[in-house]
Structure formats: structure tokens, C-alpha cells
Short mmCIF file of C-alpha atoms (C1' of nucleotides) in Angstrom, two decimals:
data_model
loop_
_atom_site.label_atom_id
_atom_site.label_comp_id
_atom_site.label_asym_id
_atom_site.label_seq_id
_atom_site.Cartn_x
_atom_site.Cartn_y
_atom_site.Cartn_z
CA MET A 1 -21.08 -1.15 32.84
CA ASN A 2 -19.87 2.36 31.53
CA GLU A 3 -17.68 3.01 28.76
CA PHE A 4 -14.53 3.18 30.67
CA GLU A 5 -15.13 0.11 32.17
CA ILE A 6 -15.59 -1.41 29.07
CA LEU A 7 -12.50 -0.28 27.92
CA PHE A 8 -10.79 -1.08 30.81
CA GLU A 9 -11.83 -4.66 30.65
CA ALA A 10 -11.36 -4.86 26.57
CA LEU A 11 -7.97 -3.81 27.12
CA LYS A 12 -7.17 -5.47 30.18
CA ILE A 13 -6.20 -2.32 31.82
CA THR A 14 -6.22 -3.18 36.08
CA GLU A 15 -3.54 -0.76 37.13
CA PRO A 16 -5.67 1.33 39.11
CA ILE A 17 -3.63 4.45 38.69
CA LEU A 18 -3.61 3.80 34.96
CA GLN A 19 -7.58 4.08 35.40
CA LYS A 20 -7.65 6.99 37.69
CA GLU A 21 -5.42 8.90 34.56
CA ILE A 22 -8.03 7.55 31.87
CA LEU A 23 -11.08 8.75 34.13
CA THR A 24 -9.31 11.93 34.66
CA HIS A 25 -7.87 13.03 31.23
CA GLY A 26 -10.22 11.15 29.13
CA VAL A 27 -12.86 12.61 27.44
CA LEU A 28 -16.49 10.29 26.49
CA GLU A 29 -17.71 11.68 23.22
CA LYS A 30 -20.73 10.53 21.24
CA TYR A 31 -20.99 11.27 17.48
CA PRO A 32 -23.84 10.83 14.94
CA LYS A 33 -22.91 9.04 11.61
CA GLY A 34 -20.72 11.69 8.97
CA VAL A 35 -18.32 13.65 11.28
CA PHE A 36 -14.56 14.39 10.60
CA VAL A 37 -12.65 13.14 13.22
CA VAL A 38 -9.27 13.43 11.69
CA GLU A 39 -9.05 15.67 8.62
CA GLN A 40 -5.72 15.19 6.11
CA ASP A 41 -3.07 17.87 6.99
CA LYS A 42 -4.42 19.21 10.16
CA TYR A 43 -2.62 18.30 13.31
CA ILE A 44 -3.63 15.31 15.71
CA LYS A 45 -4.34 16.29 19.25
CA TRP A 46 -6.52 13.28 20.43
CA LEU A 47 -5.82 9.86 20.30
CA ALA A 48 -9.32 8.35 19.77
CA ILE A 49 -10.40 4.91 21.11
CA VAL A 50 -13.66 3.55 19.37
CA ILE A 51 -16.06 2.15 21.91
CA GLN A 52 -19.15 1.95 19.79
CA GLY A 53 -19.67 2.16 16.27
CA SER A 54 -16.75 2.15 13.83
CA VAL A 55 -14.57 5.08 11.98
CA ARG A 56 -13.84 4.75 8.21
CA VAL A 57 -10.18 5.66 7.70
CA TRP A 58 -9.11 6.98 3.98
CA GLN A 59 -6.60 8.82 1.64
CA GLU A 60 -7.98 10.88 -1.15
CA GLU A 61 -6.38 12.80 -4.39
CA GLU A 62 -8.33 15.16 -6.22
CA ASP A 63 -12.00 13.47 -7.03
CA ARG A 64 -10.70 9.35 -5.89
CA GLU A 65 -10.22 8.23 -2.94
CA ILE A 66 -9.35 4.68 -1.22
CA LEU A 67 -10.10 2.84 2.06
CA LEU A 68 -7.52 2.31 4.38
CA TYR A 69 -9.42 0.60 7.17
CA TYR A 70 -12.26 0.55 9.33
CA VAL A 71 -11.48 1.45 13.36
CA ASN A 72 -13.62 -0.74 15.10
CA PRO A 73 -15.15 -0.78 18.81
CA LEU A 74 -11.82 -1.16 21.05
CA GLU A 75 -9.83 -0.52 18.22
CA THR A 76 -7.76 2.80 17.70
CA CYS A 77 -6.57 4.34 14.62
CA SER A 78 -2.98 3.62 14.13
CA LEU A 79 -2.17 7.14 12.57
CA SER A 80 -3.70 8.98 15.33
CA LEU A 81 -0.94 7.10 17.53
CA ALA A 82 1.30 7.44 15.36
CA ALA A 83 1.03 11.12 15.65
CA THR A 84 1.28 11.05 19.76
CA PHE A 85 4.60 9.88 19.61
CA LYS A 86 5.74 12.34 16.77
CA ASP A 87 4.02 15.78 16.31
CA TYR A 88 2.73 15.79 12.56
CA LYS A 89 -0.06 16.12 9.97
CA SER A 90 -2.34 13.34 9.30
CA LEU A 91 -1.83 12.01 6.15
CA VAL A 92 -5.55 10.54 6.18
CA HIS A 93 -9.14 11.36 6.24
CA ALA A 94 -11.12 9.65 9.08
CA ARG A 95 -15.09 10.13 9.40
CA THR A 96 -17.55 8.08 11.76
CA GLU A 97 -19.35 5.55 9.97
CA ASN A 98 -22.67 5.29 12.39
CA ASN A 99 -23.45 6.50 15.83
CA THR A 100 -20.10 6.21 17.25
CA THR A 101 -18.99 6.72 21.21
CA LEU A 102 -15.09 7.42 21.14
CA ILE A 103 -12.80 8.00 24.48
CA LYS A 104 -10.24 10.54 23.59
CA ILE A 105 -7.16 10.90 25.12
CA PRO A 106 -4.46 13.90 24.76
CA VAL A 107 -1.42 12.98 22.57
CA ARG A 108 0.76 14.15 25.51
CA PHE A 109 -0.38 11.32 27.82
CA VAL A 110 -0.17 8.48 25.58
CA LYS A 111 3.29 8.22 24.64
CA GLN A 112 4.04 8.61 28.54
CA TRP A 113 1.78 5.94 29.41
CA SER A 114 3.04 3.63 27.53
CA PHE A 115 6.28 3.75 28.97
CA GLU A 116 4.89 3.55 32.20
CA TYR A 117 1.78 0.82 32.75
CA GLN A 118 2.35 -2.45 30.91
CA SER A 119 -1.39 -2.75 30.18
CA TRP A 120 -1.27 0.49 27.82
CA PHE A 121 1.98 -0.86 26.00
CA ARG A 122 0.35 -3.69 24.96
CA PHE A 123 -2.48 -1.66 23.73
CA THR A 124 -0.56 0.49 22.02
CA THR A 125 2.18 -2.00 20.21
CA GLN A 126 -0.81 -4.23 19.48
CA SER A 127 -2.26 -1.57 17.54
CA PHE A 128 0.69 -0.72 15.61
CA ILE A 129 1.46 -4.04 14.76
CA THR A 130 -1.91 -5.24 13.65
CA SER A 131 -2.50 -1.82 11.56
CA TYR A 132 0.73 -2.27 9.63
CA GLU A 133 0.26 -5.81 9.12
CA ASP A 134 -3.12 -4.95 7.47
CA LEU A 135 -1.71 -2.01 5.32
CA LEU A 136 1.08 -4.83 4.18
CA VAL A 137 -1.95 -7.15 3.10
CA SER A 138 -3.39 -4.28 1.28
CA TYR A 139 -0.71 -2.94 -0.40
CA LYS A 140 -0.02 -6.26 -1.86
CA SER A 141 -3.46 -6.83 -3.22
CA LEU A 142 -3.16 -3.35 -4.80
CA ALA A 143 0.17 -4.16 -6.60
CA PHE A 144 -0.70 -7.27 -7.68
CA LYS A 145 -4.70 -8.36 -7.78
CA ARG A 146 -7.03 -7.00 -10.30
CA ILE A 147 -10.14 -4.99 -9.59
CA GLY A 148 -12.59 -7.44 -10.21
CA GLU A 149 -10.57 -9.70 -7.70
CA ARG A 150 -10.33 -7.17 -5.11
CA LEU A 151 -13.69 -6.19 -5.08
CA TYR A 152 -14.89 -9.65 -4.61
CA ASP A 153 -12.62 -10.15 -1.86
CA TYR A 154 -14.26 -6.54 -0.59
CA LEU A 155 -17.57 -8.34 -0.66
CA ILE A 156 -16.86 -11.41 0.84
CA TYR A 157 -15.02 -9.51 3.48
CA SER A 158 -18.14 -7.57 4.23
CA LYS A 159 -20.30 -10.52 4.36
CA GLU A 160 -18.50 -11.83 7.47
CA LEU A 161 -18.71 -8.71 9.57
CA SER A 162 -22.67 -8.92 8.56
CA GLU A 163 -24.72 -11.40 6.71
CA ASN A 164 -25.07 -11.93 2.81
CA LYS A 165 -26.75 -8.95 1.95
CA ILE A 166 -24.29 -5.78 1.75
CA HIS A 167 -25.86 -2.67 1.45
CA ILE A 168 -23.84 -0.54 -0.53
CA SER A 169 -23.64 1.85 -3.60
CA HIS A 170 -21.76 1.17 -6.47
CA LYS A 171 -19.90 4.76 -6.29
CA ALA A 172 -19.41 3.98 -2.26
CA LEU A 173 -17.75 0.39 -3.63
CA ALA A 174 -15.64 2.23 -6.11
CA ASN A 175 -14.18 4.70 -3.35
CA GLU A 176 -13.48 1.80 -1.02
CA LEU A 177 -11.66 0.29 -3.82
CA GLY A 178 -9.56 3.62 -5.60
CA THR A 179 -11.63 3.13 -8.89
CA THR A 180 -14.48 4.67 -10.50
CA ARG A 181 -17.98 3.93 -10.68
CA GLU A 182 -18.33 2.29 -13.98
CA VAL A 183 -15.73 0.13 -13.51
CA ILE A 184 -17.70 -1.29 -10.53
CA SER A 185 -20.96 -1.27 -11.81
CA ARG A 186 -19.42 -3.36 -15.03
CA LEU A 187 -17.84 -5.92 -12.83
CA LEU A 188 -20.57 -6.50 -10.56
CA LYS A 189 -22.85 -7.05 -13.68
CA GLN A 190 -20.35 -9.59 -14.83
CA MET A 191 -20.11 -11.50 -11.45
CA GLU A 192 -24.06 -11.63 -11.53
CA GLU A 193 -24.15 -13.52 -14.86
CA GLU A 194 -21.85 -15.86 -13.61
CA GLY A 195 -24.17 -16.48 -10.33
CA ARG A 196 -21.92 -15.34 -7.76
CA LEU A 197 -24.13 -12.42 -6.83
CA LYS A 198 -27.27 -10.68 -6.94
CA LEU A 199 -27.75 -6.95 -7.35
CA HIS A 200 -30.35 -4.81 -5.86
CA PHE A 201 -31.00 -1.21 -5.50
CA LYS A 202 -27.91 -0.30 -3.13
CA MET A 203 -27.67 -3.89 -2.11
CA ILE A 204 -25.76 -6.59 -3.20
CA GLU A 205 -26.50 -10.15 -2.03
CA LEU A 206 -23.69 -12.78 -2.45
CA ILE A 207 -24.49 -16.19 -3.33
CA ASN A 208 -23.07 -18.73 -1.44
CA SER A 209 -20.85 -20.91 -3.73
CA MET B 1 34.65 2.68 17.75
CA ASN B 2 33.19 -0.79 17.11
CA GLU B 3 29.88 -1.84 15.59
CA PHE B 4 28.42 -1.84 19.19
CA GLU B 5 29.63 1.71 20.06
CA ILE B 6 27.86 3.10 16.62
CA LEU B 7 24.99 1.42 17.59
CA PHE B 8 24.89 3.21 21.02
CA GLU B 9 25.85 6.47 19.96
CA ALA B 10 23.28 6.50 17.33
CA LEU B 11 20.36 5.00 19.32
CA LYS B 12 21.37 7.48 22.29
CA ILE B 13 21.70 3.99 24.16
CA THR B 14 23.13 5.55 27.25
CA GLU B 15 21.98 2.98 29.93
CA PRO B 16 24.75 0.88 30.92
CA ILE B 17 22.71 -2.37 32.22
CA LEU B 18 20.77 -2.13 28.94
CA GLN B 19 24.51 -1.74 26.79
CA LYS B 20 25.53 -4.81 28.87
CA GLU B 21 22.50 -6.68 27.83
CA ILE B 22 23.33 -5.51 24.27
CA LEU B 23 26.59 -6.97 23.83
CA THR B 24 25.81 -10.06 25.98
CA HIS B 25 22.90 -11.28 23.61
CA GLY B 26 23.27 -9.56 20.28
CA VAL B 27 25.10 -11.01 17.73
CA LEU B 28 27.36 -9.37 15.20
CA GLU B 29 27.31 -10.82 11.46
CA LYS B 30 28.65 -9.50 8.51
CA TYR B 31 26.97 -10.94 5.38
CA PRO B 32 27.98 -10.45 1.46
CA LYS B 33 25.41 -8.92 -1.11
CA GLY B 34 22.44 -11.18 -1.97
CA VAL B 35 21.90 -13.03 1.31
CA PHE B 36 18.46 -13.41 2.39
CA VAL B 37 17.73 -12.20 5.82
CA VAL B 38 14.13 -12.98 6.00
CA GLU B 39 12.10 -14.79 3.93
CA GLN B 40 8.64 -14.84 3.27
CA ASP B 41 6.21 -17.21 5.59
CA LYS B 42 9.38 -17.96 7.45
CA TYR B 43 9.42 -17.67 11.35
CA ILE B 44 11.36 -14.36 12.45
CA LYS B 45 13.66 -15.23 15.18
CA TRP B 46 16.21 -12.02 15.44
CA LEU B 47 15.69 -8.50 15.17
CA ALA B 48 18.14 -7.12 12.62
CA ILE B 49 19.56 -3.89 13.10
CA VAL B 50 21.98 -2.57 10.28
CA ILE B 51 25.41 -1.08 10.91
CA GLN B 52 26.51 -0.84 7.58
CA GLY B 53 25.06 -2.14 3.79
CA SER B 54 21.47 -2.22 3.43
CA VAL B 55 18.65 -4.51 3.25
CA ARG B 56 16.29 -4.57 0.76
CA VAL B 57 12.42 -5.86 1.63
CA TRP B 58 9.98 -6.65 -0.59
CA GLN B 59 6.92 -8.76 -1.46
CA GLU B 60 6.73 -11.09 -4.28
CA GLU B 61 3.72 -12.91 -6.12
CA GLU B 62 4.11 -15.44 -8.69
CA ASP B 63 6.96 -13.96 -11.17
CA ARG B 64 6.31 -10.21 -9.97
CA GLU B 65 7.60 -8.60 -7.19
CA ILE B 66 7.34 -5.22 -5.54
CA LEU B 67 9.72 -3.35 -3.00
CA LEU B 68 8.79 -1.89 0.47
CA TYR B 69 11.43 -0.37 1.68
CA TYR B 70 15.08 -0.22 2.20
CA VAL B 71 16.76 -1.07 5.33
CA ASN B 72 19.85 1.78 6.02
CA PRO B 73 22.38 2.09 8.72
CA LEU B 74 20.80 2.09 11.85
CA GLU B 75 17.78 1.22 11.20
CA THR B 76 16.21 -2.16 11.34
CA CYS B 77 13.41 -3.71 9.49
CA SER B 78 9.99 -2.74 11.33
CA LEU B 79 8.33 -6.27 10.23
CA SER B 80 11.20 -7.96 12.45
CA LEU B 81 10.07 -5.83 14.96
CA ALA B 82 6.52 -6.34 14.75
CA ALA B 83 7.28 -10.14 14.65
CA THR B 84 9.15 -9.83 18.09
CA PHE B 85 5.79 -8.76 19.59
CA LYS B 86 4.12 -11.52 18.36
CA ASP B 87 5.38 -14.65 17.16
CA TYR B 88 4.40 -14.69 13.35
CA LYS B 89 5.52 -15.79 9.85
CA SER B 90 7.14 -13.17 7.54
CA LEU B 91 5.08 -11.42 4.93
CA VAL B 92 8.09 -10.22 3.18
CA HIS B 93 11.42 -11.34 1.85
CA ALA B 94 14.34 -9.37 2.89
CA ARG B 95 17.70 -9.56 1.30
CA THR B 96 21.12 -7.69 1.64
CA GLU B 97 21.91 -5.24 -0.88
CA ASN B 98 25.48 -4.65 -0.42
CA ASN B 99 28.32 -6.09 2.08
CA THR B 100 26.19 -5.54 5.14
CA THR B 101 26.96 -5.49 8.90
CA LEU B 102 24.11 -6.37 11.04
CA ILE B 103 23.53 -6.85 14.94
CA LYS B 104 20.72 -9.71 15.56
CA ILE B 105 19.27 -9.69 18.57
CA PRO B 106 16.93 -12.69 19.53
CA VAL B 107 13.19 -11.31 19.42
CA ARG B 108 12.68 -12.51 22.97
CA PHE B 109 14.42 -9.65 24.54
CA VAL B 110 13.10 -6.83 22.01
CA LYS B 111 10.01 -6.45 23.57
CA GLN B 112 10.83 -6.73 27.21
CA TRP B 113 13.50 -4.01 26.88
CA SER B 114 10.90 -1.49 25.05
CA PHE B 115 9.14 -1.61 28.69
CA GLU B 116 12.43 -1.30 30.34
CA TYR B 117 14.72 1.08 28.75
CA GLN B 118 13.32 4.73 27.83
CA SER B 119 16.03 4.59 24.60
CA TRP B 120 15.17 1.18 23.29
CA PHE B 121 11.62 2.35 23.57
CA ARG B 122 11.98 5.25 21.46
CA PHE B 123 14.20 3.20 19.01
CA THR B 124 11.22 0.88 18.26
CA THR B 125 8.45 3.10 18.55
CA GLN B 126 10.82 5.83 16.16
CA SER B 127 10.80 2.51 13.72
CA PHE B 128 7.53 1.75 13.82
CA ILE B 129 6.37 4.89 13.21
CA THR B 130 8.69 5.89 10.26
CA SER B 131 7.96 2.87 8.83
CA TYR B 132 4.32 2.79 8.84
CA GLU B 133 4.33 6.31 7.35
CA ASP B 134 6.53 5.16 4.42
CA LEU B 135 4.48 2.37 3.57
CA LEU B 136 1.21 4.58 3.60
CA VAL B 137 2.98 7.23 1.05
CA SER B 138 3.49 3.90 -1.12
CA TYR B 139 0.03 2.85 -0.95
CA LYS B 140 -1.32 6.04 -2.10
CA SER B 141 1.56 6.45 -4.70
CA LEU B 142 0.41 2.89 -6.19
CA ALA B 143 -3.68 3.93 -5.82
CA PHE B 144 -3.18 7.00 -7.67
CA LYS B 145 -0.36 7.56 -9.42
CA ARG B 146 0.44 6.12 -13.10
CA ILE B 147 3.69 4.10 -13.57
CA GLY B 148 5.27 6.62 -15.35
CA GLU B 149 5.08 8.66 -12.28
CA ARG B 150 6.18 6.52 -9.72
CA LEU B 151 9.13 5.25 -12.15
CA TYR B 152 10.36 9.19 -12.09
CA ASP B 153 10.21 9.61 -8.42
CA TYR B 154 12.03 7.04 -7.82
CA LEU B 155 14.50 7.88 -9.90
CA ILE B 156 14.36 11.32 -8.30
CA TYR B 157 14.65 9.44 -4.69
CA SER B 158 17.46 7.55 -5.66
CA LYS B 159 19.68 10.45 -7.33
CA GLU B 160 19.37 11.78 -3.72
CA LEU B 161 20.71 9.01 -2.25
CA SER B 162 23.26 9.38 -4.09
CA GLU B 163 24.43 11.30 -7.36
CA ASN B 164 22.43 11.90 -11.09
CA LYS B 165 23.96 8.37 -12.01
CA ILE B 166 21.64 5.68 -10.89
CA HIS B 167 23.36 2.52 -11.66
CA ILE B 168 19.96 -0.39 -11.68
CA SER B 169 18.90 -2.42 -14.79
CA HIS B 170 15.14 -1.81 -16.33
CA LYS B 171 14.25 -5.26 -15.10
CA ALA B 172 15.30 -4.31 -11.62
CA LEU B 173 13.06 -1.38 -11.77
CA ALA B 174 10.15 -3.14 -13.00
CA ASN B 175 10.89 -5.27 -9.64
CA GLU B 176 11.21 -2.20 -7.84
CA LEU B 177 7.80 -0.80 -8.93
CA GLY B 178 5.63 -4.07 -9.34
CA THR B 179 5.71 -4.26 -13.32
CA THR B 180 7.54 -5.55 -16.24
CA ARG B 181 10.96 -5.03 -17.92
CA GLU B 182 9.25 -3.60 -21.16
CA VAL B 183 6.86 -1.23 -19.71
CA ILE B 184 9.60 0.30 -17.94
CA SER B 185 11.78 0.42 -20.83
CA ARG B 186 9.31 2.04 -23.04
CA LEU B 187 8.64 4.86 -20.53
CA LEU B 188 12.42 5.60 -19.82
CA LYS B 189 12.82 6.13 -23.62
CA GLN B 190 9.85 8.61 -23.66
CA MET B 191 11.20 10.55 -20.87
CA GLU B 192 14.47 10.34 -22.76
CA GLU B 193 13.48 11.69 -25.92
CA GLU B 194 11.56 14.42 -23.75
CA GLY B 195 14.71 15.39 -22.47
CA ARG B 196 14.55 14.28 -19.00
CA LEU B 197 17.15 11.37 -18.74
CA LYS B 198 19.96 9.72 -20.87
CA LEU B 199 19.70 5.88 -21.04
CA HIS B 200 22.82 3.78 -20.61
CA PHE B 201 23.88 0.55 -20.07
CA LYS B 202 22.50 -0.27 -17.02
CA MET B 203 22.47 3.10 -15.44
CA ILE B 204 20.33 6.33 -16.14
CA GLU B 205 21.39 9.73 -15.78
CA LEU B 206 18.85 12.16 -14.85
CA ILE B 207 19.26 15.63 -16.27
CA ASN B 208 18.86 18.35 -14.24
CA SER B 209 15.79 20.46 -14.90
"C1'" DA C 1 -49.48 11.65 -9.00
"C1'" DG C 2 -45.25 14.64 -9.87
"C1'" DT C 3 -40.39 16.10 -8.88
"C1'" DC C 4 -36.42 15.74 -7.87
"C1'" DG C 5 -31.85 13.71 -6.34
"C1'" DG C 6 -29.10 10.14 -6.48
"C1'" DT C 7 -28.01 5.10 -8.36
"C1'" DT C 8 -27.42 2.05 -12.02
"C1'" DG C 9 -27.02 0.39 -16.86
"C1'" DT C 10 -24.08 0.30 -20.95
"C1'" DG C 11 -22.21 1.81 -25.64
"C1'" DA C 12 -18.22 3.70 -27.67
"C1'" DC C 13 -13.97 5.44 -27.38
"C1'" DA C 14 -9.34 6.59 -24.94
"C1'" DT C 15 -5.66 5.40 -22.39
"C1'" DT C 16 -2.56 2.67 -19.81
"C1'" DT C 17 -0.27 -1.31 -18.85
"C1'" DA C 18 0.47 -6.11 -20.20
"C1'" DG C 19 2.85 -10.11 -22.69
"C1'" DC C 20 5.09 -11.97 -26.65
"C1'" DA C 21 8.26 -12.11 -30.12
"C1'" DC C 22 12.60 -11.59 -31.75
"C1'" DA C 23 16.29 -8.72 -32.71
"C1'" DA C 24 20.38 -5.69 -31.22
"C1'" DT C 25 23.76 -4.38 -27.87
"C1'" DT C 26 27.02 -4.53 -24.05
"C1'" DT C 27 29.82 -6.99 -20.69
"C1'" DA C 28 32.03 -10.62 -18.55
"C1'" DC C 29 35.01 -14.04 -19.07
"C1'" DA C 30 36.88 -18.34 -20.84
"C1'" DT D 1 39.10 -12.88 -29.03
"C1'" DG D 2 35.03 -15.22 -29.05
"C1'" DT D 3 31.15 -16.78 -27.23
"C1'" DA D 4 27.31 -17.12 -23.79
"C1'" DA D 5 24.55 -14.52 -20.58
"C1'" DA D 6 22.17 -10.86 -19.41
"C1'" DT D 7 20.40 -6.39 -20.62
"C1'" DT D 8 17.89 -2.84 -24.11
"C1'" DG D 9 14.69 -1.81 -28.16
"C1'" DT D 10 10.73 -2.25 -30.37
"C1'" DG D 11 6.59 -3.95 -33.39
"C1'" DC D 12 2.08 -6.16 -32.65
"C1'" DT D 13 -1.30 -7.00 -29.68
"C1'" DA D 14 -4.42 -7.70 -25.89
"C1'" DA D 15 -6.51 -7.20 -21.72
"C1'" DA D 16 -7.50 -3.89 -18.06
"C1'" DT D 17 -9.30 0.35 -16.60
"C1'" DG D 18 -10.75 5.00 -17.15
"C1'" DT D 19 -13.69 8.31 -19.47
"C1'" DC D 20 -17.65 10.07 -21.36
"C1'" DA D 21 -22.65 10.44 -22.19
"C1'" DC D 22 -26.94 9.54 -21.91
"C1'" DA D 23 -31.18 6.92 -20.50
"C1'" DA D 24 -33.18 4.25 -17.51
"C1'" DC D 25 -34.77 3.62 -12.55
"C1'" DC D 26 -35.52 3.94 -7.58
"C1'" DG D 27 -37.25 6.17 -3.41
"C1'" DA D 28 -38.22 10.04 -0.41
"C1'" DC D 29 -41.03 13.70 -0.01
"C1'" DT D 30 -44.62 16.85 -1.22
#
DNA sequence: AGTCGGTTGTGACATTTAGCACAATTTACA
DNA sequence: TGTAAATTGTGCTAAATGTCACAACCGACT
């Protein structure tokens, strides 16, 4: 099954005309890790849907950054989606996290299809809603939780995606959470002393409670 | 011009069939200040569009709260909108700020119309996008700015909506920004000493720089 | 084995934010 | 006019977070 077929199946795109449109105007691209897909303050020209790999989306200011979310297979960056409805500059950065396969759709089609094809409408709408809810949860967490708790939440969440061993540096964790490396190092050390995890070089092992 | 006509004009709802649908299924309601329109963890049954007045939308945890946004005339709460596409419990609270006139649409129609009527599609889409962007800006601000700056930003923003005199208590400001009253009082006092504003009882006067 | 760049640990200290206590002030309204 | 409730000011203290400096450590590569 090729990438387009994967897309059609996952998004339940059954309309033959829409399939044809996507095949005609969509562009398949493969990127290595670390490529910028979207840059803050630049105009967005394509809607990218991740087929394989993942894309990290974040905001930055001076030398700090904070994670917004990851775009995983068969999801799209809801901000690119927003941009397709209203020409504007990106408020965020986005970069591939792994080798990543994308299908890119020129923005001018995205809106039009939403009104014409039920399945595409479902896809765009769902993407928006999910992203909005996620952001809302993050916002609340940022407003009311202390860094220690947000850090642990992050680790638990990462664990669910893979296993008990999370491969990430303290500096990278700081960038996910919008703080600095020393803060993370100290909090992790403290959690290690509490027996909640075990620290290794560029790896954190969670201990099942 | 009655409330429905105002709605049609503002949202550029020209389709006669849609107008008829809205007149048939929409309900006009007038509330005094302080009525809960949506409550956290409750199911959403209506999409409310503000015609007059305004609705405050916020999140809370224990005895803290933080503002998300205000719904102003001819806007809708994007979270109610999200809920119409996916039955779920509200993540937020919403309460009228003034005497407020709403048009309420049962959620089951909202999604259907989006796909059937261009103007309704434009309305729902725009609402989502605007809310999403606003939340994103708030998120960044929360992540990187200190309370003092967020406070001043808030005052400047309020000033633009009305005049130099902002009628609000320190406690209410704390609730807008997710902090406590003492913090706000001190920061305001400091800004007064710096000549940036003048404090009165339940009112803050901004000084043009 | 040696070098180098990135990573981690940590002490000392500064700043920001929060929490408690209580007095003073203002308003609403009985 | 008097009283109660809400609002504001502020000293003191504590906790959370950020900053700087520097040493120790790890792993990739020659």
C-alpha cells in the first residue's frame, strides 16, 4: 500500500473524485530528521500531513522554547490548517523529529475541499478540535502546575508512547517545558532520590510505582 | 432590526433556507450578569452566539482561575463549537459579564449546516481559527512573560476596548491572570510609582506615555 | 590513549511569585 | 449616620524558579 492509499484509508477518504484531486495536487516528500517544515513568521503555502515519522511544533522567544505538540502519523499541524483558511504568518516553528514522510497539499485546495467532500470536512474539523483541546489542557497545566509536576507528566506521557526508558537530554526536556536545564537537572535528581526514576546518560528510566 | 436579522447581516448569512432553519431552531435568550452559560465538566447542548453583552470563559483549579477569553457580540464560544462536532464535556466555565442576549442553536444542527451552507461554514471555521490563534498567543505569553508584563498587556488591551479608565478590582485582575490578589496589588503599586498608571478604588487609570 | 563537544551535577545566590496576617479604606445600604 | 462587607496596602516570610560558575563525566572520533 503506498502513502496515498494509507492516507485514504486512515482518513476514510472514499470519494473517488477527492482521491483523484489529492493524487493530482498532493506532493509526497521524505525528509530526514531536523528539517524545518514551518518557520515562525513565514507564510504557509502547504498543508502537510504526516504519513510516517513525526514533527515537533513549538514556540520560542529569545533563548527559551516551549513545546506545543507533536504531529504524528495521519495527523496534520492544525496551525497549517488554520493558515489555509486565512493567509497568515506562522506563529510557530515546526521541524521533523525523525525521518519523516509527508503529503503536502497546496493551501488553496484545502478550504475548498472541506466544503465539497464530507470526508475532508471531517478530517479538517477533527484536526482543529483535537488540537484546540490539547492546547487547552497544556494551557491549564502551564497556568496551575509547578514545573516538577509538568515534568513528571511529560515523562509519564512519553513512557506510554514507548517504554520505561525515555531517551532525552535534560536540555531537551527544558525546551519541551519552557524552562532551563539546571531546573530540570535538579528536579530529576530529586525524583531519583525519591525512587521515582533512575537517571542515565541521555536516558531516564521510570520506575513502576 | 431584530436579533436574528443582526445575526444574518453580521455573519453574511444570505441563504434563505439557512435563515429559515435558524429562525426555526434557534432560541433567543436574554440573561442578566453572572449567569453560567457553560459549566466545566457538563455536557454542551447548545451553541450560543452572543448578540449583545459578553461572556467570560475561563478555567479553574482549586481556588485559582485563569481567563481564556471573552466572547463578544457576534462571536461564539469556540469550545461550544468544538463540542457540537464531538459530544463531550466542557473543559471550561462560561458566565455572562453583563446583560447578555444570546441566540442558542441546538448542537445537532451546527455540524450539518457547516457542510451545507457556505456562510455557516465560514462562520464556524473563522471562529475556530481566531480562537486558536488567541489561545496560542496567550500560551506563549504565559510561558515566557512575567506577571508584571502580562498585567500591563492586559491593561493596555482593556484600555483599547474602552478608555483610559479600567474598572476592575485587584482580585478580579488576579483571576484574569491566574495569580493572587497581593501579587497584583504590589505590581500595580509599583507601576503607579513609576508613573505608568494611577490607582483608584476599583478603577485603574492608565497614563499615556 | 587523547581530545573535544556535549551532558550532567551542584553550590551559591538572585529574582519572582506566593501566602499569611492584619490594618486601613471605601462602598453599600440598613 | 452607622455598620458590615468588600477592597486595598503592606510587612514578613517562604517557596519556586532562574542564573552563573565551574567541575566532572560520557561518548564519538581520531
